[in-house]
Amino acid sequence: MEEPRPKRLRISRGQDDYIAGNIVEIELHNFMTFDHLICKPGSRLNLVIGPNGSGKSSLVCAIALALGGEPQLLGRATSIGAYVKRGEESGYIKISLRGAPKDEQIIVMRKIDTHNKSEWLFNGKVVPKRDVLEIIKRFNIQVNNLTQFLPQDRVCEFAKLTPVQLLEETEKAVGDPQLPVQHRALIEKSHELKKIQCAVEKNGDTLNQLKALNAEQEKDVERVRQRAELLEKVESMKKKLPWLKYDMKKAKYMEAKEQEKGAKKKLDEAAITLNEFSKPIEKKRQEKAMLDAKRKKLSSLVNDNVQRRMDFLEKANQAGVQVQGKYREMEDLRRQEQSRQQRILKAKEDLAAAELDLQNLPAYEHPKSELENLGAQILELGVFANQKRLQMAEKEKKLTQTKLTLRQCSDRLKDMENKNNKLLLALRNSGAEKIFEAYEWLQQHRHELNKEVYGPVLLEVNVPNRVHANYLEGQVPNYIWKSFITQDAGDRDFLVRNLRLFDVPVLNYVSTESQHKEPVRITEEMRALGISNRLDQVFDAPKAVMEVLTSQCGLEYSYIGSKETDQKADEVEKLGISDFWTSENHYRWNRSRYGGHVSASVEPVFPSRLLSCSSDAGEFENLRSRKMELEESVVELEESRKSLQTEQRLLEDKEAELHKQREEIISIVQHEKRKRREMESRVDQRRRRLESIEKEGDQDTVMAKLVDQAASLNGQRVKYAIEIKNLLLEAISYKWSYAEKHMAFIELDAKIRDLEVDLKQQQKFAEQASLQYEYCKQEVEDCRKELSDAKRHAESIAIITPELERGFLEMPTTIEELEATIQDNISQANSILFLNQNILQEYEHRQKQIEGMDRKLEADKKELKRCLREIDALKANWLPTLRNLVAQINETFSHNFQEMAVAGEVSLDEHDTDFDQYGILIKVKFRQTGQLEVLSAHHQSGGFFFLLKERSVSTILYLVSLQDLTNCPFRVVDEINQGMDPINERKMFQQLVRAASQPNTPQCFLLTPKLLPDLQYSEACSILNIMNGPWIEQPSKVWSSGDSWGTVTGLVGQSHC
């Protein structure tokens, strides 16, 4: 059969048959299923075969990730760390590419680790990722193009490609590299063209509408302009009106100025006259002031004289009073002498009576023994009372401590109840909507139960270690956490009847210790692998709860390991452990009941949602018991304290009674002593009084002394009388002079009052002149302000210009005439009626829009022509090349389909200037009687099997059609032959071999789990057989030497070619 002719320039191959960009070596370390792999693919068709799961797709993943691809591209794991082999921390991918010259070294290496970090190296040097991407781009390697790189997990994506997407991928993969660039430019230009065309059409319609509207409104606009002219004339007249008012204000201002000058003249004349009247009055006032000063001086002298006379008169009166006192003392002295003898006699009688009473007072015997007896009793009772006080203080101290402990216990119980509420809330959020009501019902009906009931189970379990809580919650089914556990069949039936409405399970615990198998003990071998505990050993709970969890969930057979256990999981299973947990994974082994084979499952460990806030149920019960004990202790201590308090009060009452008796005796003793002391004091006082009266002085001497004092006082009275007489003569002289000065002062004051009357008359005239002047001055100021305001108002309306002044001359000269003319023009303007008040503004605005729209439309048309020219130029280069490329693909594609006894063609779906709708249509026919139909993700000619077959055949044949047109150095297709029947698969393979044998085709990788027998191969084919597993270690050593398959077969004693 003739080989199809080459469709492009011949590729330059070296002596080793590789072209630039070919993969010459792949090295993997700790990558997916491989510990270490070195693979050297051939330069043409590489058939990668091996059983499912052996690592074929791992090779595809390595190529994509090493050459700049991201994990999402492969349709597998989304993080780079997931591609590190399980149990290892890091790995790497190294790919060697053929350089443009053969000796050019191009080695790309990507190091990865489980922390999702990557490190890129180029020829052994660390470089940023962008440098690697530039090298990849240089060889046109496109791992994200499905026509170049088709992983197993993205085969269905290729089948789902729309014609538009298929065209884009084909342009990138084959033909001229400028095709996708030109296509993108045409799409952008077509979008721009559509926008411009829409803008031109829209602006043209808008422009025509605006012109039509303006044509309809021209007559109305003319009438509006006539009315505007009249109103403009009115506005001009209104400008003159304030200036006429300004002229009136100016005339009024000048008149007020003249009146102000006349008032100023009268005011000056009045001021001169007032000054002439003021001078004589001032002279008289000075004379009056001098007389007044002299008068005041005389008045002061008179007052001083009066004061001295009053002093002497006061002294004379005092001397007279003293004389009279002396006379009374002398008279009293005579009477006292007569009564002194009588008092002496009376004092002697009183003294004798007091001495007699003292002698007759009976002697009092002191009750000393009785007081000592009472003191001893009081002391004894005090000791007993103090003992009771100490006992009561100890009881109160103990009671205070007990109450404090009780309060702390209650607070701790409240805290644990709050934790219980959090746990109940977690259960409700997990689906137990009425768990609060069920728990409350149990608390209210505990007294009706036969034995202790536990629940919900979540409240009874305490896991000290949070990591262990993750394991326990993952092991125990969710329904058990909300269950209630009884220990009596009657309690179980009672709870089932009453808790049915709350949708919570009830489990009955019956002790069955003999039925449980003895759990595997933790041996030293287990500890060596990191096994430390069983799940039934890491939490605390009441015995019934512990037994139920263990029996229901197999906790005694579930073990806890470490990271070391995670790495040696296979060895753990050999110890008979079928269930264990590590910090990251949960491992389980199940043995089939039928075939007996063992299957393993590994699941990630999820964080605890329920046990994250659990409390210790045992501690809760202990605290509750402790609280009851403390409450009983408080009651006992209260009763004991009250008993001691009663005894203390009895002792204190008896002690108080004895104190009272003792005080009464002491009071009687003190009364008797006080009575004797009072009588002795009375005798002593009367004796001293008698002695005092007898010692009184001689009355004659006292009388003579009083006579001398009276004579001396009378002599002083005579002197005071002479001084008073002299002061009276001096006072008469002063009063005469004061009278003369006072009469002259009165006469002068009368003259001043007469002059002041005339002065006030003149002041009145001057004030009137001043008021008139101020009034005129204010009037001038008011007129000036009015004139200024009128001018400012007039200037705000219109500044007089020569043109405006000429217009004012043609207008009426009076305000009345001007206002009448304004009113006439307004009436005439108002007679011009129209419906739309804003018609002129709308007309002018629309006219501006028309002018702007004309300019915009003209610019858009120019832009439209420019865009069309650019599109035509790009299209002239792009479309013929694309048509030729599609024709070449169709030629190969149709030829390949004919060889498989079916029909197919590839055509270009053109859409004029809608370049974003251009696409490649693959039409196929798998029935002789059918018609060619477009292959799509939804098209099929039979059932599901036929759908897979048609898609697989069409996809691989389309890719084969691109084989000798592609610009990339290699292509990858993963398991595309799955679902094909043997006949089509054989034909497809022959076409692949023939295409790969052409000198103009790139390197190709085809991955498949199997190959049909008796296939025809060529020298262009290389078989890469993936043999992975523990049994491959010895043969792999032979392979590592680089020899052929015969060496390996010789190792096992056979030789096949």
XYZ file of N, CA, C and O in Angstrom, residues 741-897:
628
model
N -22.316 132.936 108.840
C -21.868 132.264 107.602
C -23.039 131.535 106.920
O -23.143 131.507 105.693
N -23.934 130.973 107.666
C -25.057 130.215 107.093
C -26.023 131.128 106.354
O -26.518 130.792 105.275
N -26.276 132.348 106.913
C -27.181 133.303 106.257
C -26.566 133.750 104.932
O -27.280 133.895 103.932
N -25.254 134.030 104.910
C -24.607 134.433 103.647
C -24.684 133.285 102.612
O -24.881 133.533 101.410
N -24.535 132.055 103.040
C -24.601 130.887 102.143
C -25.987 130.756 101.509
O -26.128 130.506 100.314
N -27.045 131.015 102.305
C -28.417 130.904 101.784
C -28.679 131.970 100.751
O -29.301 131.719 99.697
N -28.201 133.192 101.011
C -28.407 134.308 100.067
C -27.698 134.017 98.738
O -28.274 134.218 97.661
N -26.483 133.530 98.806
C -25.726 133.228 97.580
C -26.380 132.061 96.815
O -26.432 132.066 95.575
N -26.913 131.086 97.495
C -27.568 129.943 96.846
C -28.809 130.372 96.098
O -29.106 129.862 95.010
N -29.551 131.344 96.615
C -30.754 131.846 95.935
C -30.383 132.518 94.620
O -31.071 132.359 93.595
N -29.277 133.301 94.656
C -28.841 133.970 93.418
C -28.440 132.923 92.346
O -28.748 133.087 91.182
N -27.748 131.857 92.769
C -27.321 130.825 91.797
C -28.536 130.150 91.163
O -28.554 129.859 89.964
N -29.575 129.874 91.957
C -30.774 129.212 91.421
C -31.445 130.075 90.369
O -31.920 129.588 89.357
N -31.453 131.447 90.586
C -32.059 132.327 89.581
C -31.279 132.259 88.265
O -31.870 132.217 87.170
N -29.931 132.255 88.382
C -29.126 132.181 87.151
C -29.295 130.830 86.452
O -29.294 130.754 85.218
N -29.429 129.746 87.215
C -29.571 128.413 86.617
C -30.875 128.266 85.862
O -30.953 127.509 84.891
N -31.920 128.970 86.286
C -33.197 128.896 85.554
C -33.017 129.417 84.143
O -33.473 128.818 83.167
N -32.311 130.608 84.032
C -32.064 131.151 82.680
C -31.175 130.206 81.859
O -31.373 130.034 80.658
N -30.180 129.592 82.582
C -29.274 128.684 81.867
C -30.023 127.457 81.313
O -29.782 127.005 80.192
N -30.920 126.916 82.095
C -31.685 125.756 81.645
C -32.533 126.075 80.434
O -32.710 125.237 79.542
N -33.056 127.321 80.387
C -33.849 127.716 79.217
C -32.983 127.698 77.966
O -33.390 127.199 76.914
N -31.744 128.254 78.133
C -30.836 128.251 76.983
C -30.403 126.817 76.610
O -30.240 126.478 75.441
N -30.192 125.922 77.643
C -29.822 124.529 77.374
C -30.923 123.811 76.607
O -30.648 122.984 75.730
N -32.182 124.158 76.925
C -33.315 123.537 76.227
C -33.298 123.903 74.754
O -33.488 123.060 73.873
N -33.028 125.238 74.505
C -32.934 125.655 73.092
C -31.788 124.922 72.377
O -31.921 124.488 71.234
N -30.619 124.793 73.096
C -29.458 124.129 72.478
C -29.752 122.645 72.208
O -29.349 122.091 71.173
N -30.450 121.951 73.160
C -30.788 120.541 72.968
C -31.712 120.354 71.772
O -31.563 119.417 70.989
N -32.687 121.270 71.647
C -33.594 121.179 70.484
C -32.820 121.330 69.183
O -33.057 120.617 68.210
N -31.848 122.296 69.179
C -31.035 122.480 67.974
C -30.187 121.233 67.700
O -30.022 120.823 66.548
N -29.675 120.619 68.786
C -28.857 119.413 68.623
C -29.678 118.248 68.082
O -29.235 117.513 67.192
N -30.917 118.082 68.644
C -31.788 117.006 68.169
C -32.151 117.193 66.706
O -32.181 116.234 65.928
N -32.409 118.477 66.350
C -32.746 118.743 64.945
C -31.569 118.412 64.033
O -31.743 117.834 62.956
N -30.375 118.756 64.512
C -29.177 118.459 63.723
C -28.970 116.939 63.568
O -28.664 116.446 62.484
N -29.129 116.198 64.694
C -28.973 114.751 64.646
C -30.006 114.112 63.730
O -29.716 113.158 62.993
N -31.248 114.670 63.793
C -32.301 114.135 62.918
C -31.943 114.340 61.457
O -32.060 113.427 60.630
N -31.501 115.547 61.150
C -31.119 115.826 59.757
C -29.932 114.970 59.330
O -29.864 114.489 58.186
N -29.000 114.802 60.279
C -27.823 113.994 59.966
C -28.226 112.541 59.678
O -27.731 111.920 58.737
N -29.161 112.008 60.520
C -29.631 110.641 60.301
C -30.391 110.524 58.995
O -30.297 109.528 58.280
N -31.172 111.590 58.709
C -31.931 111.587 57.451
C -30.992 111.545 56.257
O -31.231 110.822 55.274
N -29.900 112.312 56.349
C -28.908 112.306 55.270
C -28.291 110.905 55.132
O -28.111 110.381 54.027
N -27.977 110.272 56.299
C -27.363 108.943 56.262
C -28.320 107.920 55.650
O -27.915 107.076 54.851
N -29.622 108.036 56.049
C -30.609 107.103 55.493
C -30.752 107.303 53.993
O -30.814 106.319 53.232
N -30.791 108.552 53.576
C -30.897 108.824 52.136
C -29.659 108.323 51.397
O -29.757 107.820 50.262
N -28.477 108.479 52.057
C -27.248 108.013 51.414
C -27.275 106.487 51.238
O -26.895 105.951 50.198
N -27.753 105.773 52.305
C -27.836 104.321 52.206
C -28.841 103.902 51.138
O -28.590 102.972 50.367
N -29.999 104.599 51.128
C -31.002 104.269 50.103
C -30.448 104.527 48.717
O -30.671 103.734 47.791
N -29.698 105.637 48.585
C -29.091 105.947 47.291
C -28.065 104.872 46.918
O -28.022 104.417 45.766
N -27.248 104.453 47.919
C -26.244 103.423 47.648
C -26.903 102.103 47.274
O -26.490 101.432 46.329
N -27.981 101.742 48.041
C -28.700 100.494 47.732
C -29.333 100.564 46.357
O -29.321 99.574 45.601
N -29.915 101.732 46.036
C -30.545 101.879 44.724
C -29.517 101.759 43.609
O -29.766 101.105 42.584
N -28.336 102.328 43.849
C -27.300 102.247 42.819
C -26.803 100.802 42.681
O -26.613 100.299 41.573
N -26.587 100.144 43.861
C -26.122 98.757 43.821
C -27.149 97.858 43.127
O -26.794 96.977 42.340
N -28.440 98.098 43.452
C -29.496 97.321 42.815
C -29.521 97.560 41.312
O -29.637 96.609 40.515
N -29.393 98.845 40.939
C -29.415 99.174 39.505
C -28.217 98.563 38.791
O -28.344 98.014 37.687
N -27.031 98.636 39.436
C -25.837 98.069 38.803
C -25.919 96.547 38.737
O -25.363 95.932 37.815
N -26.595 95.924 39.762
C -26.744 94.466 39.701
C -27.637 94.047 38.550
O -27.497 92.949 38.009
N -28.564 94.921 38.182
C -29.445 94.603 37.050
C -28.761 94.940 35.731
O -28.795 94.149 34.779
N -28.138 96.105 35.669
C -27.477 96.500 34.408
C -26.463 97.589 34.692
O -26.760 98.561 35.403
N -25.244 97.422 34.154
C -24.217 98.466 34.193
C -24.427 99.354 32.963
O -24.569 98.857 31.841
N -24.457 100.661 33.188
C -24.729 101.580 32.060
C -23.513 101.637 31.149
O -22.416 101.984 31.563
N -23.758 101.195 29.932
C -22.745 101.293 28.872
C -23.229 102.304 27.848
O -24.410 102.693 27.840
N -22.337 102.776 26.988
C -22.793 103.748 25.965
C -23.957 103.203 25.137
O -24.910 103.938 24.832
N -23.898 101.936 24.796
C -24.976 101.346 23.997
C -26.283 101.316 24.789
O -27.362 101.665 24.271
N -26.179 100.957 26.094
C -27.374 100.899 26.931
C -27.917 102.301 27.194
O -29.145 102.518 27.244
N -27.000 103.272 27.337
C -27.440 104.660 27.573
C -28.216 105.183 26.363
O -29.240 105.880 26.509
N -27.778 104.804 25.146
C -28.519 105.233 23.946
C -29.893 104.574 23.912
O -30.884 105.166 23.507
N -29.957 103.329 24.350
C -31.258 102.670 24.391
C -32.183 103.306 25.417
O -33.404 103.399 25.198
N -31.642 103.763 26.572
C -32.453 104.401 27.606
C -33.076 105.704 27.094
O -34.186 106.080 27.496
N -32.378 106.411 26.191
C -32.902 107.685 25.665
C -34.168 107.473 24.853
O -35.016 108.379 24.764
N -34.312 106.285 24.236
C -35.502 106.007 23.433
C -36.680 105.546 24.291
O -37.797 105.428 23.782
N -36.452 105.269 25.575
C -37.510 104.775 26.459
C -38.156 105.928 27.225
O -37.593 107.028 27.306
N -39.354 105.760 27.768
C -40.010 106.813 28.576
C -39.097 107.270 29.708
O -38.271 106.506 30.208
N -39.299 108.571 30.143
C -38.404 109.182 31.124
C -38.956 109.155 32.532
O -38.256 109.549 33.467
N -40.213 108.741 32.705
C -40.783 108.670 34.055
C -41.064 107.214 34.406
O -41.236 106.359 33.525
N -41.130 106.985 35.720
C -41.342 105.605 36.191
C -42.712 105.103 35.774
O -42.872 103.949 35.334
N -43.744 105.956 35.875
C -45.105 105.532 35.546
C -45.204 105.150 34.079
O -45.768 104.094 33.724
N -44.661 105.992 33.195
C -44.736 105.708 31.766
C -43.950 104.425 31.425
O -44.396 103.599 30.616
N -42.777 104.289 32.062
C -41.940 103.125 31.774
C -42.639 101.834 32.226
O -42.640 100.822 31.506
N -43.266 101.843 33.393
C -43.962 100.643 33.896
C -45.141 100.299 33.004
O -45.430 99.125 32.745
N -45.852 101.331 32.485
C -46.977 101.073 31.582
C -46.497 100.424 30.289
O -47.117 99.475 29.770
N -45.380 100.929 29.744
C -44.832 100.355 28.500
C -44.404 98.894 28.722
O -44.621 98.024 27.871
N -43.784 98.624 29.876
C -43.363 97.245 30.196
C -44.565 96.313 30.235
O -44.555 95.210 29.680
N -45.644 96.775 30.867
C -46.843 95.944 30.980
C -47.450 95.659 29.615
O -47.926 94.550 29.341
N -47.434 96.646 28.710
C -47.970 96.444 27.354
C -47.178 95.366 26.616
O -47.761 94.486 25.960
N -45.878 95.436 26.682
C -45.037 94.446 25.981
C -45.228 93.036 26.554
O -45.231 92.048 25.822
N -45.399 92.942 27.891
C -45.616 91.632 28.514
C -46.936 91.043 28.049
O -47.040 89.844 27.732
N -47.961 91.899 27.979
C -49.267 91.404 27.515
C -49.181 90.906 26.081
O -49.764 89.870 25.717
N -48.469 91.644 25.242
C -48.317 91.243 23.839
C -47.561 89.903 23.734
O -47.907 89.047 22.918
N -46.521 89.722 24.570
C -45.759 88.467 24.548
C -46.613 87.308 25.044
O -46.540 86.200 24.515
N -47.437 87.574 26.056
C -48.285 86.509 26.610
C -49.386 86.086 25.651
O -49.959 85.005 25.788
N -49.673 86.944 24.700
C -50.709 86.589 23.724
C -50.215 85.532 22.737
O -51.015 84.916 22.031
N -48.904 85.350 22.672
C -48.327 84.316 21.794
C -48.282 83.029 22.601
O -47.461 82.863 23.499
N -49.154 82.051 22.288
C -49.292 80.824 23.067
C -48.672 79.639 22.325
O -48.719 79.579 21.100
N -48.111 78.689 23.092
C -47.613 77.420 22.539
C -47.615 76.402 23.667
O -47.538 76.746 24.852
N -47.758 75.106 23.272
C -47.954 74.041 24.263
C -46.667 73.714 25.013
O -46.664 73.555 26.232
N -45.584 73.575 24.300
C -44.320 73.149 24.910
C -43.498 74.382 25.288
O -43.038 75.119 24.419
N -43.298 74.604 26.572
C -42.575 75.788 27.032
C -41.074 75.695 26.733
O -40.401 76.715 26.622
N -40.566 74.468 26.618
C -39.118 74.279 26.420
C -38.789 73.928 24.970
O -37.756 73.315 24.704
N -39.659 74.303 24.043
C -39.476 73.859 22.655
C -38.205 74.420 22.032
O -37.499 73.730 21.286
N -37.876 75.690 22.366
C -36.687 76.293 21.774
C -35.420 75.606 22.285
O -34.517 75.277 21.504
N -35.382 75.355 23.623
C -34.211 74.671 24.180
C -34.074 73.273 23.584
O -32.969 72.819 23.269
N -35.213 72.583 23.476
C -35.166 71.243 22.904
C -34.692 71.283 21.457
O -33.903 70.434 21.017
N -35.186 72.283 20.694
C -34.808 72.416 19.284
C -33.302 72.650 19.148
O -32.620 71.985 18.361
N -32.765 73.592 19.957
C -31.337 73.917 19.871
C -30.488 72.747 20.371
O -29.442 72.432 19.798
N -30.955 72.091 21.475
C -30.219 70.925 21.981
C -30.200 69.807 20.942
O -29.161 69.158 20.727
N -31.342 69.576 20.320
C -31.422 68.528 19.307
C -30.551 68.877 18.104
O -29.948 67.995 17.476
N -30.466 70.192 17.743
C -29.634 70.608 16.627
C -28.166 70.308 16.912
O -27.427 69.842 16.034
N -27.762 70.536 18.209
C -26.381 70.202 18.579
C -26.153 68.694 18.514
O -25.084 68.241 18.085
N -27.182 67.926 18.933
C -27.053 66.466 18.855
C -26.904 66.008 17.405
O -26.125 65.099 17.099
N -27.656 66.654 16.499
C -27.580 66.290 15.071
C -26.175 66.543 14.533
O -25.595 65.710 13.830
N -25.610 67.715 14.894
C -24.262 68.035 14.412
C -23.245 67.031 14.969
O -22.384 66.534 14.241
N -23.354 66.741 16.300
C -22.437 65.776 16.895
C -22.614 64.382 16.320
O -21.634 63.654 16.101
N -23.884 63.985 16.068
C -24.150 62.659 15.525
C -23.613 62.529 14.104
O -23.126 61.456 13.721
N -23.696 63.628 13.317
C -23.127 63.614 11.955
C -21.625 63.329 12.005
O -21.113 62.490 11.254
N -20.957 64.020 12.959
C -19.500 63.825 13.059
C -19.192 62.399 13.514
O -18.285 61.750 13.001
N -19.946 61.910 14.482
C -19.711 60.561 15.011
C -19.979 59.502 13.941
O -19.225 58.530 13.797
N -21.077 59.689 13.178
C -21.431 58.716 12.157
C -20.366 58.664 11.063
O -19.999 57.587 10.583
N -19.847 59.821 10.704
C -18.818 59.871 9.670
C -17.546 59.152 10.154
O -16.926 58.373 9.417
N -17.187 59.374 11.444
C -15.997 58.719 12.001
C -16.197 57.208 12.080
O -15.276 56.429 11.788
N -17.434 56.761 12.483
C -17.708 55.324 12.568
C -17.625 54.659 11.205
O -17.144 53.524 11.067
N -18.106 55.344 10.200
C -18.041 54.766 8.847
C -16.594 54.598 8.392
O -16.235 53.578 7.784
N -15.755 55.583 8.717
C -14.345 55.458 8.376
C -13.721 54.283 9.149
O -12.927 53.508 8.602
N -14.087 54.157 10.430
C -13.555 53.068 11.250
C -14.032 51.721 10.717
O -13.303 50.734 10.737
N -15.300 51.682 10.233
C -15.847 50.450 9.681
C -15.063 50.014 8.441
O -14.724 48.832 8.282
N -14.773 50.969 7.568
C -14.006 50.640 6.371
C -12.602 50.150 6.736
O -12.095 49.204 6.149
N -11.974 50.818 7.739
C -10.633 50.396 8.155
C -10.662 48.983 8.709
O -9.797 48.147 8.384
N -11.691 48.691 9.538
C -11.786 47.361 10.147
C -12.000 46.298 9.074
O -11.417 45.206 9.133
N -12.848 46.583 8.084
C -13.092 45.628 7.003
C -11.818 45.352 6.219
O -11.543 44.210 5.830
N -11.036 46.402 6.000
C -9.787 46.215 5.259
C -8.826 45.320 6.059
O -8.194 44.419 5.498
N -8.743 45.547 7.351
C -7.851 44.738 8.181
C -8.311 43.281 8.215
O -7.499 42.351 8.152
N -9.653 43.069 8.320
C -10.185 41.705 8.344
C -9.899 41.002 7.012
O -9.487 39.824 6.978
N -10.122 41.719 5.917
C -9.867 41.112 4.601
C -8.399 40.731 4.456
O -8.071 39.664 3.908
N -7.509 41.599 4.973
C -6.073 41.305 4.856
C -5.707 40.073 5.694
O -4.977 39.181 5.222
N -6.215 40.015 6.941
C -5.916 38.858 7.784
C -6.545 37.591 7.232
O -5.942 36.518 7.231
N -7.797 37.726 6.763
C -8.514 36.563 6.251
C -7.824 36.007 5.014
O -7.777 34.780 4.788
N -7.285 36.878 4.168
C -6.608 36.440 2.950
C -5.382 35.579 3.286
O -5.013 34.697 2.506
N -4.740 35.831 4.420
C -3.590 35.022 4.821
C -4.013 33.761 5.573
O -3.425 32.700 5.426
N -5.036 33.904 6.432
C -5.406 32.817 7.348
C -6.280 31.750 6.689
O -6.006 30.552 6.796
N -7.368 32.163 6.020
C -8.366 31.200 5.553
C -7.810 30.243 4.503
O -8.035 29.015 4.605
N -7.077 30.684 3.466
C -6.542 29.707 2.501
C -5.608 28.689 3.170
O -5.658 27.499 2.852
N -4.767 29.192 4.083
C -3.861 28.265 4.772
C -4.643 27.249 5.581
O -4.331 26.046 5.592
N -5.690 27.743 6.283
C -6.501 26.849 7.112
C -7.255 25.851 6.231
O -7.339 24.651 6.565
N -7.816 26.311 5.127
C -8.542 25.399 4.227
C -7.600 24.304 3.710
O -7.977 23.130 3.648
N -6.404 24.708 3.329
C -5.436 23.744 2.833
C -5.086 22.723 3.922
O -4.984 21.523 3.672
N -4.905 23.227 5.194
C -4.578 22.340 6.308
C -5.710 21.350 6.564
O -5.474 20.143 6.718
N -6.967 21.848 6.582
C -8.114 20.967 6.826
C -8.242 19.957 5.681
O -8.591 18.791 5.899
N -7.965 20.399 4.440
C -8.036 19.485 3.296
C -7.013 18.358 3.447
O -7.302 17.190 3.159
N -5.807 18.696 3.914
C -4.785 17.674 4.117
C -5.211 16.691 5.217
O -5.036 15.479 5.095
N -5.758 17.276 6.345
C -6.236 16.395 7.429
C -7.351 15.493 6.903
O -7.398 14.293 7.199
N -8.276 16.063 6.119
C -9.402 15.291 5.588
C -8.916 14.178 4.660
O -9.453 13.069 4.669
N -7.902 14.464 3.875
C -7.388 13.453 2.947
C -6.891 12.233 3.720
O -7.248 11.092 3.415
N -6.065 12.491 4.759
C -5.542 11.371 5.559
C -6.656 10.698 6.344
O -6.717 9.464 6.450
N -7.544 11.500 6.948
C -8.623 10.970 7.774
C -9.559 10.070 6.943
O -9.920 8.956 7.360
N -9.967 10.541 5.742
C -10.863 9.756 4.874
C -10.175 8.467 4.433
O -10.791 7.384 4.398
N -8.892 8.582 4.087
C -8.141 7.416 3.661
C -8.082 6.363 4.774
O -8.293 5.171 4.539
N -7.798 6.837 6.008
C -7.716 5.908 7.144
C -9.069 5.264 7.419
O -9.152 4.083 7.772
N -10.171 6.009 7.302
C -11.499 5.455 7.537
C -11.846 4.418 6.468
O -12.504 3.404 6.749
